[in-house]
């Protein structure tokens, strides 16, 4: 915290103390901080009577796995959520610019989603897919109608990791090949098999990961070929020629890399790569766990921004607004390989999650969240790019719709990751009332991926806060 | 054959004219331009008449009884029945300069007297027992071999092939570091058993079976690589693989100082030291695959890795180590070697008396006959001559290598570097007709590999260059 000067204005507002001295400098800071107000929100949270942050934290350390990490020097105890806002134990409101890691798509405790969940829970919480039930079929139909081409067969699972694991299995069975290809900087899961597809050392435990090839990331900002998709694609061809038998099972990519720091793929890359992979006998898998469900604004699915149709699509996170729900959608031909043996998932497609998922799709349509993401997202990106003009520490602003990344560097030419500064800004944001994500291998990227009910006022607040926070570094 | 070749009338053309035979010569010009077909250097030995099965019979039996994956060179595969020094003889007693050395394997020369004698003597005395009992042959050779290696590389494990050696080295690295990931280079060849097939990086050598735990870095190829000769830029790819493709820690990096099967590609200067540092920081070991580049073949050094200013943690050896006897070795430090005591490790034939006696004899011959020095002198001369051919013929895109480990890459377009596959096959066949057996390699099969026995002479080198010159002039 030594790197962050505490704002007297913020101190005054937060503590309500009248002991803060008023000077000309303080007056100036005070004026700025006073204008940095969360947009109005007509809701008062219930008084919290549960355990406090310290108690919860102590129990976490004692009873939960040590790998469970947290943000902030003093971790937040979040007890209530409404739309794009979260409330802590003191009733303080925060703008959630991270959405539980790109998961809350419609907004916290969206009434229509809640209602669907509660009604189904009252009627039938769980049975099993060996009996019939309409919820899973209705949701599958609605979901399939959103996916282009012949991608009409849906498998339900409970997480993105499970979905990617299943997709990888399908790819291997369908092609008869074993080699998978993923991009460096990708995140596709943390299970012992999907950890192979994931390509950031911070997430990879040292275990055998099967045959997975991690190829050069077509990163327009840090990649050696800039935005030249052709040269990155040629790199993949080279890798297939030399590093494989010439045959591969599948290629998997996030159209915008989530955990990797909202990195967009070089324009035109997927089109070239899908062709190369098909020629090598493989299938193409689009990991839409984060960039799916209208978040990119221009399209419902991220892969549509690159003008391709994958063979398999995986989805999770936003699909259920926080419910443990995920899916794999593919063609009937590819899906048929799963009939070779028995395949089962106890909770996959359970009535409550299916009802919740269907409600999410309806809300996204009814509230026109895709066009909303395009509007608010482009406004946000535009304003952030203006900020980049006046603050050298902002090395890159990227993303689409409400899937935005801001990369901080101490040297624009060298692109040196500004790790300490990012951490300081992250803390400052929390103080100002904004919860934002952090990503990239060096933890120097702000990930702004809020609930899609995020407004322009929210966006303006984020940018104004960033402007202020950077000026205070 | 030589006589009929001599009567063919061909006029040598200079580049960049079309590679086409001219029929426009007048009778008078024809007489003046009679081609001199290069003659094999004199060799005072006549093989006894061959009374065994013919090439046709053998080929038929190979097709009937042996694996269909067994390959052969040449439209009409040559039936080799005898070998002496740098020469091979076919069923008709015809002599050939062996510019390939049984694939960089025969280093002292075919049927070198000292090596053969060591084998025969040991075979008569004790052919095989087991390392469960003592015998001096294995220890004498281990000591002699270790004395050739720098630093603390003093512990030797014997195997029966380069593939086995690389398999063992990879196992040792994984045990020592507790990590699983290994990094190798695209275009590398490290073997064809399950583990080493993963490290091998050319699709034609990789069967479509499970191969895991190996990452393939961009090849620091000065000729075809994306960064030319900038070793440091290539090295960044290794760091990238460590950062993104692994847990941040790796078991090992394995590479050939000069890629053999890959077409005699030298690593871009400055590459290896940078990679070495990156690997060390990631807790990994550096494995030098010296199966082809070792044993003085590169001329300037005994080991290929010595040209790159790094000392490996593990060195793997085979091919030339026994002049053709089934023998391989892994040499590492006492500390690293200790890991194999965690469980039982055994190799039935590894370090058997006959093979180790032969190996020791090979070391003595290389020393006594100064074959490393010879590789340097003759290799430099040959490379010079081949480079002159490159200036003369557009078809030669690159000449590379060191000592008697040389590559000549043929391309139909120098700018595009289009592999000249058909031309390569043609030249290979024609050179065989002229009396030169040469190797072929590279991903596209468009690189001549010249890795002859180290007893190769300047006259042999000139003969090879002259044969290539004549052949290219006729295209």
GROMACS .gro file of C-alpha atoms in nm, chain A residues 175-179 184-186 196 198-202 204-217 224-225 231 235 238-247 441-442, chain B residues 178-181 186-188 198 200-204 206-219 224 226-227 236-237 240-249 443-444:
model
   88
  175UNK     CA    1  -1.090  -3.819  -3.580
  176UNK     CA    2  -0.907  -4.121  -3.444
  177UNK     CA    3  -0.619  -3.884  -3.369
  178UNK     CA    4  -0.483  -3.781  -3.031
  179UNK     CA    5  -0.304  -3.450  -3.074
  184UNK     CA    6  -0.043  -2.005  -2.578
  185UNK     CA    7  -0.209  -1.773  -2.329
  186UNK     CA    8  -0.532  -1.974  -2.341
  196UNK     CA    9  -0.323  -2.959  -2.082
  198UNK     CA   10  -0.467  -2.434  -2.077
  199UNK     CA   11  -0.150  -2.248  -2.164
  200UNK     CA   12  -0.029  -2.020  -1.887
  201UNK     CA   13   0.224  -2.154  -1.640
  202UNK     CA   14   0.037  -2.001  -1.347
  204UNK     CA   15  -0.055  -2.555  -1.503
  205UNK     CA   16   0.045  -2.811  -1.244
  206UNK     CA   17   0.339  -3.028  -1.352
  207UNK     CA   18   0.159  -3.344  -1.459
  208UNK     CA   19   0.149  -3.537  -1.785
  209UNK     CA   20  -0.108  -3.368  -2.003
  210UNK     CA   21  -0.152  -3.596  -2.300
  211UNK     CA   22  -0.066  -3.481  -2.648
  212UNK     CA   23  -0.135  -3.110  -2.659
  213UNK     CA   24   0.051  -2.861  -2.872
  214UNK     CA   25   0.061  -2.499  -2.764
  215UNK     CA   26   0.112  -2.280  -3.062
  216UNK     CA   27   0.200  -1.919  -3.101
  217UNK     CA   28  -0.068  -1.681  -2.982
  224UNK     CA   29   0.582  -1.131  -3.296
  225UNK     CA   30   0.373  -1.098  -3.610
  231UNK     CA   31   0.208  -1.552  -4.047
  235UNK     CA   32   0.331  -2.108  -3.779
  238UNK     CA   33   0.477  -2.556  -3.950
  239UNK     CA   34   0.391  -2.705  -3.616
  240UNK     CA   35   0.161  -2.965  -3.769
  241UNK     CA   36   0.426  -3.056  -4.026
  242UNK     CA   37   0.703  -3.102  -3.773
  243UNK     CA   38   0.550  -3.153  -3.430
  244UNK     CA   39   0.274  -3.400  -3.515
  245UNK     CA   40   0.218  -3.700  -3.737
  246UNK     CA   41   0.050  -3.465  -3.979
  247UNK     CA   42  -0.282  -3.561  -3.823
  441UNK     CA   43   0.027  -1.407  -1.752
  442UNK     CA   44   0.186  -1.114  -1.569
  651UNK     CA   45   1.017  -3.402  -1.085
  652UNK     CA   46   0.879  -3.239  -1.398
  653UNK     CA   47   0.733  -3.405  -1.704
  654UNK     CA   48   0.767  -3.151  -1.984
  659UNK     CA   49   1.099  -2.887  -3.482
  660UNK     CA   50   1.285  -3.080  -3.748
  661UNK     CA   51   1.466  -3.284  -3.484
  671UNK     CA   52   0.736  -3.757  -2.915
  673UNK     CA   53   1.120  -3.631  -3.282
  674UNK     CA   54   0.965  -3.351  -3.482
  675UNK     CA   55   0.900  -3.435  -3.844
  676UNK     CA   56   0.557  -3.568  -3.932
  677UNK     CA   57   0.695  -3.843  -4.154
  679UNK     CA   58   0.575  -3.965  -3.613
  680UNK     CA   59   0.311  -4.235  -3.618
  681UNK     CA   60  -0.037  -4.133  -3.516
  682UNK     CA   61  -0.024  -4.271  -3.163
  683UNK     CA   62  -0.023  -4.110  -2.821
  684UNK     CA   63   0.283  -3.892  -2.783
  685UNK     CA   64   0.286  -3.664  -2.486
  686UNK     CA   65   0.499  -3.449  -2.267
  687UNK     CA   66   0.705  -3.289  -2.539
  688UNK     CA   67   0.684  -2.938  -2.680
  689UNK     CA   68   0.838  -2.846  -3.012
  690UNK     CA   69   1.011  -2.512  -3.037
  691UNK     CA   70   1.065  -2.315  -3.355
  692UNK     CA   71   1.375  -2.448  -3.530
  697UNK     CA   72   1.469  -2.151  -4.369
  699UNK     CA   73   1.179  -1.704  -3.973
  700UNK     CA   74   1.459  -1.522  -3.791
  709UNK     CA   75   1.243  -1.652  -2.717
  710UNK     CA   76   1.014  -1.925  -2.844
  713UNK     CA   77   0.739  -1.865  -2.453
  714UNK     CA   78   0.679  -2.239  -2.439
  715UNK     CA   79   0.797  -2.247  -2.079
  716UNK     CA   80   0.576  -1.952  -1.985
  717UNK     CA   81   0.261  -2.066  -2.158
  718UNK     CA   82   0.286  -2.435  -2.238
  719UNK     CA   83   0.423  -2.571  -1.911
  720UNK     CA   84   0.391  -2.517  -1.539
  721UNK     CA   85   0.688  -2.285  -1.561
  722UNK     CA   86   0.919  -2.573  -1.479
  916UNK     CA   87   1.166  -3.259  -4.417
  917UNK     CA   88   1.119  -3.235  -4.794
   0.00000   0.00000   0.00000
